[in-house]
PDB file of C-alpha atoms and ligand atoms in Angstrom:
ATOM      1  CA  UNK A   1       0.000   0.000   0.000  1.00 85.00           C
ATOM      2  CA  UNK A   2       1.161   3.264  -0.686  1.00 91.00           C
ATOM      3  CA  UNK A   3       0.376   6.283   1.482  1.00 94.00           C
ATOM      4  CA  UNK A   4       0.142   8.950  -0.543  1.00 95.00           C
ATOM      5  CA  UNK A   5      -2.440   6.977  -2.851  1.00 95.00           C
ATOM      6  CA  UNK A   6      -4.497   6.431   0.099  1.00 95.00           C
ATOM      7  CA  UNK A   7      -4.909   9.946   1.153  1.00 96.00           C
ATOM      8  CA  UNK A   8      -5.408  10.823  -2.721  1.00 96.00           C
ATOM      9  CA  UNK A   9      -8.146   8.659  -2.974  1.00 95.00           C
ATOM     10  CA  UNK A  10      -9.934   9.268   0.294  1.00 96.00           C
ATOM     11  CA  UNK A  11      -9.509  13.239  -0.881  1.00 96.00           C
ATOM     12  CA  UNK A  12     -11.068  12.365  -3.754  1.00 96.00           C
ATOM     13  CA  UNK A  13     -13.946  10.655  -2.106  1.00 95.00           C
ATOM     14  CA  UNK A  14     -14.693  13.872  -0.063  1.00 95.00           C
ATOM     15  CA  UNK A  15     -12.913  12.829   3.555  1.00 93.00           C
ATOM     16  CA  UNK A  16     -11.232  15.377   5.128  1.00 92.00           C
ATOM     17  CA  UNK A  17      -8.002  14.132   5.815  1.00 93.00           C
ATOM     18  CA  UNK A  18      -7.337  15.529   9.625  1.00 93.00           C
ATOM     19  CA  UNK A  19      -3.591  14.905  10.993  1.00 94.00           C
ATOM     20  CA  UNK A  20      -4.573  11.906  13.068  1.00 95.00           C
ATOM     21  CA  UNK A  21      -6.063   9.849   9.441  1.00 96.00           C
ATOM     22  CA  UNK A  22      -3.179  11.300   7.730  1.00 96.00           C
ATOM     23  CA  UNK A  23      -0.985   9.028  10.608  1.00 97.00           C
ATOM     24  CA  UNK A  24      -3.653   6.387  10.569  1.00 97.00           C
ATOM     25  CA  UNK A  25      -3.269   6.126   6.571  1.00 97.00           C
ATOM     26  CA  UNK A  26       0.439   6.224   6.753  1.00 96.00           C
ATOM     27  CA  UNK A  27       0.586   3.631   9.679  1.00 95.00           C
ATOM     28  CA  UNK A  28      -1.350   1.216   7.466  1.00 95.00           C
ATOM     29  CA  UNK A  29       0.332   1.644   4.517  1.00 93.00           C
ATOM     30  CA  UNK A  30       3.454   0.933   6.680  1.00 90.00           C
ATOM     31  CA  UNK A  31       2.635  -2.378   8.073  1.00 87.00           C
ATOM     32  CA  UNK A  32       3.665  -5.511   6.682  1.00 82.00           C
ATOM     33  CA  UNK A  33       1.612  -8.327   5.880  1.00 85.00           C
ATOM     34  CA  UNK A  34      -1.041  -8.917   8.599  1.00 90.00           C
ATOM     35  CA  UNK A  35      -2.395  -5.812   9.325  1.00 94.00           C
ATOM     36  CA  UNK A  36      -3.827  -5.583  12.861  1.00 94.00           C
ATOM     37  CA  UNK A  37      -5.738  -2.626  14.100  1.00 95.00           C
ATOM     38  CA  UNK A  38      -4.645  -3.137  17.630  1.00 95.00           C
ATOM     39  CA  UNK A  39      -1.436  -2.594  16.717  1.00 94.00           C
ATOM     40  CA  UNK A  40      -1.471   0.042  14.559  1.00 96.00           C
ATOM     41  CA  UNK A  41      -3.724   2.217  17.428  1.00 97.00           C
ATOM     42  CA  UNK A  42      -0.985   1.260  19.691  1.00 97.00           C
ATOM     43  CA  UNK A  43       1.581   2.608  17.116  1.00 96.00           C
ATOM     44  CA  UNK A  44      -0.180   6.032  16.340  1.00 97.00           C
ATOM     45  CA  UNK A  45      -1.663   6.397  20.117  1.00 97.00           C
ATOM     46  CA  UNK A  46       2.585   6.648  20.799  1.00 97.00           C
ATOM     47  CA  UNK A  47       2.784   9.498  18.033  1.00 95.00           C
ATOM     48  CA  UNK A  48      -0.638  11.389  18.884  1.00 96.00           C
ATOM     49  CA  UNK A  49      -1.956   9.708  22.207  1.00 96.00           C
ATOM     50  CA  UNK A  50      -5.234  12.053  21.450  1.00 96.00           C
ATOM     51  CA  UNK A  51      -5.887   9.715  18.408  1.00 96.00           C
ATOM     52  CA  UNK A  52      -9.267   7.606  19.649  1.00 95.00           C
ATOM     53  CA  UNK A  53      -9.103   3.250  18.626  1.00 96.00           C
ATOM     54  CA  UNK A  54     -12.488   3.890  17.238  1.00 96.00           C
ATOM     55  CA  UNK A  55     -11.483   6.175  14.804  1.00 96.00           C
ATOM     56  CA  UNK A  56      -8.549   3.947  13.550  1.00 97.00           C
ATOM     57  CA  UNK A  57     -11.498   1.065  12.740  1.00 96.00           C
ATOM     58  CA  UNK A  58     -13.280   3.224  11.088  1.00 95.00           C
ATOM     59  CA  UNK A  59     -10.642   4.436   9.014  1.00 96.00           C
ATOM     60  CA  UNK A  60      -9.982   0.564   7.872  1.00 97.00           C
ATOM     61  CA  UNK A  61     -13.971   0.083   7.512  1.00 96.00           C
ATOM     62  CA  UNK A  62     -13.439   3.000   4.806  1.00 95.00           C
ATOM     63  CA  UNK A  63     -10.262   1.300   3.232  1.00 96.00           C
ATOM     64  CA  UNK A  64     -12.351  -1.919   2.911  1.00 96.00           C
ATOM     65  CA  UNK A  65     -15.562  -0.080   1.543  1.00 96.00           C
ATOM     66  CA  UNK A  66     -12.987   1.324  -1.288  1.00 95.00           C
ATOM     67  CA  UNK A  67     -11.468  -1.948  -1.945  1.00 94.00           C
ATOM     68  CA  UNK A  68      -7.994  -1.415  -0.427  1.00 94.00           C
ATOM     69  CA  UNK A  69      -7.802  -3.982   2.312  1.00 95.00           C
ATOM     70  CA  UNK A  70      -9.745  -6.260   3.356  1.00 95.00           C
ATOM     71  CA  UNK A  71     -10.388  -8.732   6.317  1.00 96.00           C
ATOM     72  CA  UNK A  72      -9.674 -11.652   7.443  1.00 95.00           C
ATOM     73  CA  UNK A  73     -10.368 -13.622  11.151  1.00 95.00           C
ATOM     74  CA  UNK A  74      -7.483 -14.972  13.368  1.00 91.00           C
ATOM     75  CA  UNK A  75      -7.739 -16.406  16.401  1.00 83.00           C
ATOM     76  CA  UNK A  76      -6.979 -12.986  17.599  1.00 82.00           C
ATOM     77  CA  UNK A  77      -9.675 -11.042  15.784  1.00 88.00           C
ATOM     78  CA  UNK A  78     -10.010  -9.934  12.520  1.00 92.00           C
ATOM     79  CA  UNK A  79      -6.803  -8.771  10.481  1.00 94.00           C
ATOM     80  CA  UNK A  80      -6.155  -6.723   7.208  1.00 96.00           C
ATOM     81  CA  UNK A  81      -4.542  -7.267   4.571  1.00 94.00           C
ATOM     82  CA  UNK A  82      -3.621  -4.802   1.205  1.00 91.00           C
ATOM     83  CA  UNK A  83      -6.486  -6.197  -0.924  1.00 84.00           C
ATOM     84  CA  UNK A  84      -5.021  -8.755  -3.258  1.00 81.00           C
ATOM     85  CA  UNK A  85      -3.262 -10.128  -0.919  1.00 86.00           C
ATOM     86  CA  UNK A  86      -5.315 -12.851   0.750  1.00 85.00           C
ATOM     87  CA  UNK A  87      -3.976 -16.035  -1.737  1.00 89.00           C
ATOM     88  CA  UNK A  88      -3.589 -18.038   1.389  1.00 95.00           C
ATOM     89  CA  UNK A  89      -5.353 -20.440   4.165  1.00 96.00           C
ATOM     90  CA  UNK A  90      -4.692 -19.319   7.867  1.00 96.00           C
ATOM     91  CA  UNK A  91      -4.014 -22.221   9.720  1.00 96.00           C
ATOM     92  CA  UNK A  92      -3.773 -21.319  13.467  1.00 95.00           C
ATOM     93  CA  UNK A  93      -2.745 -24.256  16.006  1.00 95.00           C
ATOM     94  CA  UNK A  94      -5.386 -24.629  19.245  1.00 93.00           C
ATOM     95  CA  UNK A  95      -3.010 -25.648  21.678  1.00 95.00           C
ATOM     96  CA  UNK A  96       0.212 -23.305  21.269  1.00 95.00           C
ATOM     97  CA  UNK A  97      -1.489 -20.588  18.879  1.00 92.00           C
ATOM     98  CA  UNK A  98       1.010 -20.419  15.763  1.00 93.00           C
ATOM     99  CA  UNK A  99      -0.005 -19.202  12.939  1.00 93.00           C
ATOM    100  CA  UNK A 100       0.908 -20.500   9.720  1.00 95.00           C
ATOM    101  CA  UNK A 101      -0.186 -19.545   6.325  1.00 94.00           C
ATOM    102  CA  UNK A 102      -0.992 -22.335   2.598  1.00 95.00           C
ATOM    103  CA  UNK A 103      -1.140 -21.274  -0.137  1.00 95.00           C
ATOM    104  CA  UNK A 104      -4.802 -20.628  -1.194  1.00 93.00           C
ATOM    105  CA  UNK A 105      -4.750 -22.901  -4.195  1.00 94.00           C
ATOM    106  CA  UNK A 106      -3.759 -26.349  -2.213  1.00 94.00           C
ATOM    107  CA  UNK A 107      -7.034 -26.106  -1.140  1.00 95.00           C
ATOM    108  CA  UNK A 108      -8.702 -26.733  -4.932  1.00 95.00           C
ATOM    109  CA  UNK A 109      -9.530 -29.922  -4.534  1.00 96.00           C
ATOM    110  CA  UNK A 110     -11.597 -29.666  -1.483  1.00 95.00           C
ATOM    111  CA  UNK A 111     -13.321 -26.544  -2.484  1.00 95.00           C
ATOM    112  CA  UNK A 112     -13.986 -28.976  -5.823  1.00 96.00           C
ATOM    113  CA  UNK A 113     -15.245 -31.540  -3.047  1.00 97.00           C
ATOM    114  CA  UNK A 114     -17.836 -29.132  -2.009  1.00 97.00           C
ATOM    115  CA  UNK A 115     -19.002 -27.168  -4.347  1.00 96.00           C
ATOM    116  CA  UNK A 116     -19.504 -30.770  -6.432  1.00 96.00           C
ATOM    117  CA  UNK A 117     -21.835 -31.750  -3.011  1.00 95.00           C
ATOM    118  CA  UNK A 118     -23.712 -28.592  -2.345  1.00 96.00           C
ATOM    119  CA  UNK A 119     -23.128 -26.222  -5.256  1.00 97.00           C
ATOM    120  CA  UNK A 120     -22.195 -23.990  -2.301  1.00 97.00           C
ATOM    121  CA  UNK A 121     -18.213 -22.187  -3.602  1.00 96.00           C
ATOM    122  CA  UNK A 122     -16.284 -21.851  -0.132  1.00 95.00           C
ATOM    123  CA  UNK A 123     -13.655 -18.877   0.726  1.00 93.00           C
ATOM    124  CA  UNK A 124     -11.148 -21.009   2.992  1.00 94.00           C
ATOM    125  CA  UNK A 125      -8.962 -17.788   3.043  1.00 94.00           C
ATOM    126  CA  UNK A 126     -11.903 -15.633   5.115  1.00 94.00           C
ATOM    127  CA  UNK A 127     -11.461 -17.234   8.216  1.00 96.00           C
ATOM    128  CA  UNK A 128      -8.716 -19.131  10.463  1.00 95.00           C
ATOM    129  CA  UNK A 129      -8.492 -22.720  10.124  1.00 95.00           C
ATOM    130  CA  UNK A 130      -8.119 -24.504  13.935  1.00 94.00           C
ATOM    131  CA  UNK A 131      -6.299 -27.524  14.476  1.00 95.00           C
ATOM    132  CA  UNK A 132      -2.952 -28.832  15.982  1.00 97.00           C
ATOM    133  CA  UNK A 133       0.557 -27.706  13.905  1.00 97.00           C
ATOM    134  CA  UNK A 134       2.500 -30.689  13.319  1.00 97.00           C
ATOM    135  CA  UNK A 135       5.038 -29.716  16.850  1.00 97.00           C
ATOM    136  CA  UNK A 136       1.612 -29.810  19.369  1.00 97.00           C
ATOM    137  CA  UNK A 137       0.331 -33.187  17.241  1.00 97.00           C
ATOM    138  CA  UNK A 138       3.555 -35.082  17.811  1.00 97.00           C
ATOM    139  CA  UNK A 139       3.706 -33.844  21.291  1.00 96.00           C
ATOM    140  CA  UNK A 140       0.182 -35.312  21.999  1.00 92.00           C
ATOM    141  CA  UNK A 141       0.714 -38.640  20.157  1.00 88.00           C
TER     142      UNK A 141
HETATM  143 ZN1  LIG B 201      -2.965 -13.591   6.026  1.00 73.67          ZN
HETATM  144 ZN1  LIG B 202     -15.567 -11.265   7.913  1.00 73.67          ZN
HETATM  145 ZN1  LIG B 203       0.970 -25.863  18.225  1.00 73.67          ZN
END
């Protein structure tokens, strides 16, 4: 994501692009790969403490309404990424909480699987996949 793009195009959309949005905006476009909006309030709360967590979700709610990130669930909450960006499966282990990330298109064959049972398409990248990573599952056997 690039900044100065951002701001461009929420200018262009009429928002009035106050000081704190302008850091909001920038802290976003800074982060790399999962974007969490916990962290990035933390991170502009240290630059402008008056800057309210509310008004950082609403500035990615906007993003996502104009197609530049989107969402996805962790065990942690939801997450952004750039849009474009979500090719792969979040697998998150139960037991120790890593987070590992497939590729999107190992899971063809079972979306095939499905949508050849129910018609029904599944999105395997919009939300976490639970289970046990391969470290907790030899531990237990
Ligand atoms: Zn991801
Ligand atoms: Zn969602
Ligand atoms: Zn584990």
């Amino acid at each position: 994501l690039n900044a100065t793009e951002v701001i461009a195009a929420l200018k262009q959309r009429g928002h009035r692009m106050t000081s704190q949005r302008v850091a909001i905006v920038e802290e976003i476009a800074g982060a790399k790969g999962h974007i969490s909006p916990r962290e990035v309030t933390k991170n502009v709360q240290s630059k402008l403490p008056e800057v309210n967590a509310s008004t950082v979700y609403r500035t990615f709610e906007l993003l996502e309404e104009m197609g530049i990130v989107s969402h996805a669930h962790l065990e942690r909450g939801a997450e952004y990424h750039g849009a474009g960006e979500i090719d792969h499966v979040h697998l998150v282990c139960s037991n120790c909480g890593r987070e590992q990330a497939m590729e999107a298109v190992a899971t063809e064959p079972l979306k095939e699987a499905i949508s050849g049972h129910t018609g029904f398409a599944p999105d395997f990248t919009h939300f976490a996949i639970s289970g046990l990573c391969a470290e907790c599952l030899a531990r237990s056997q």
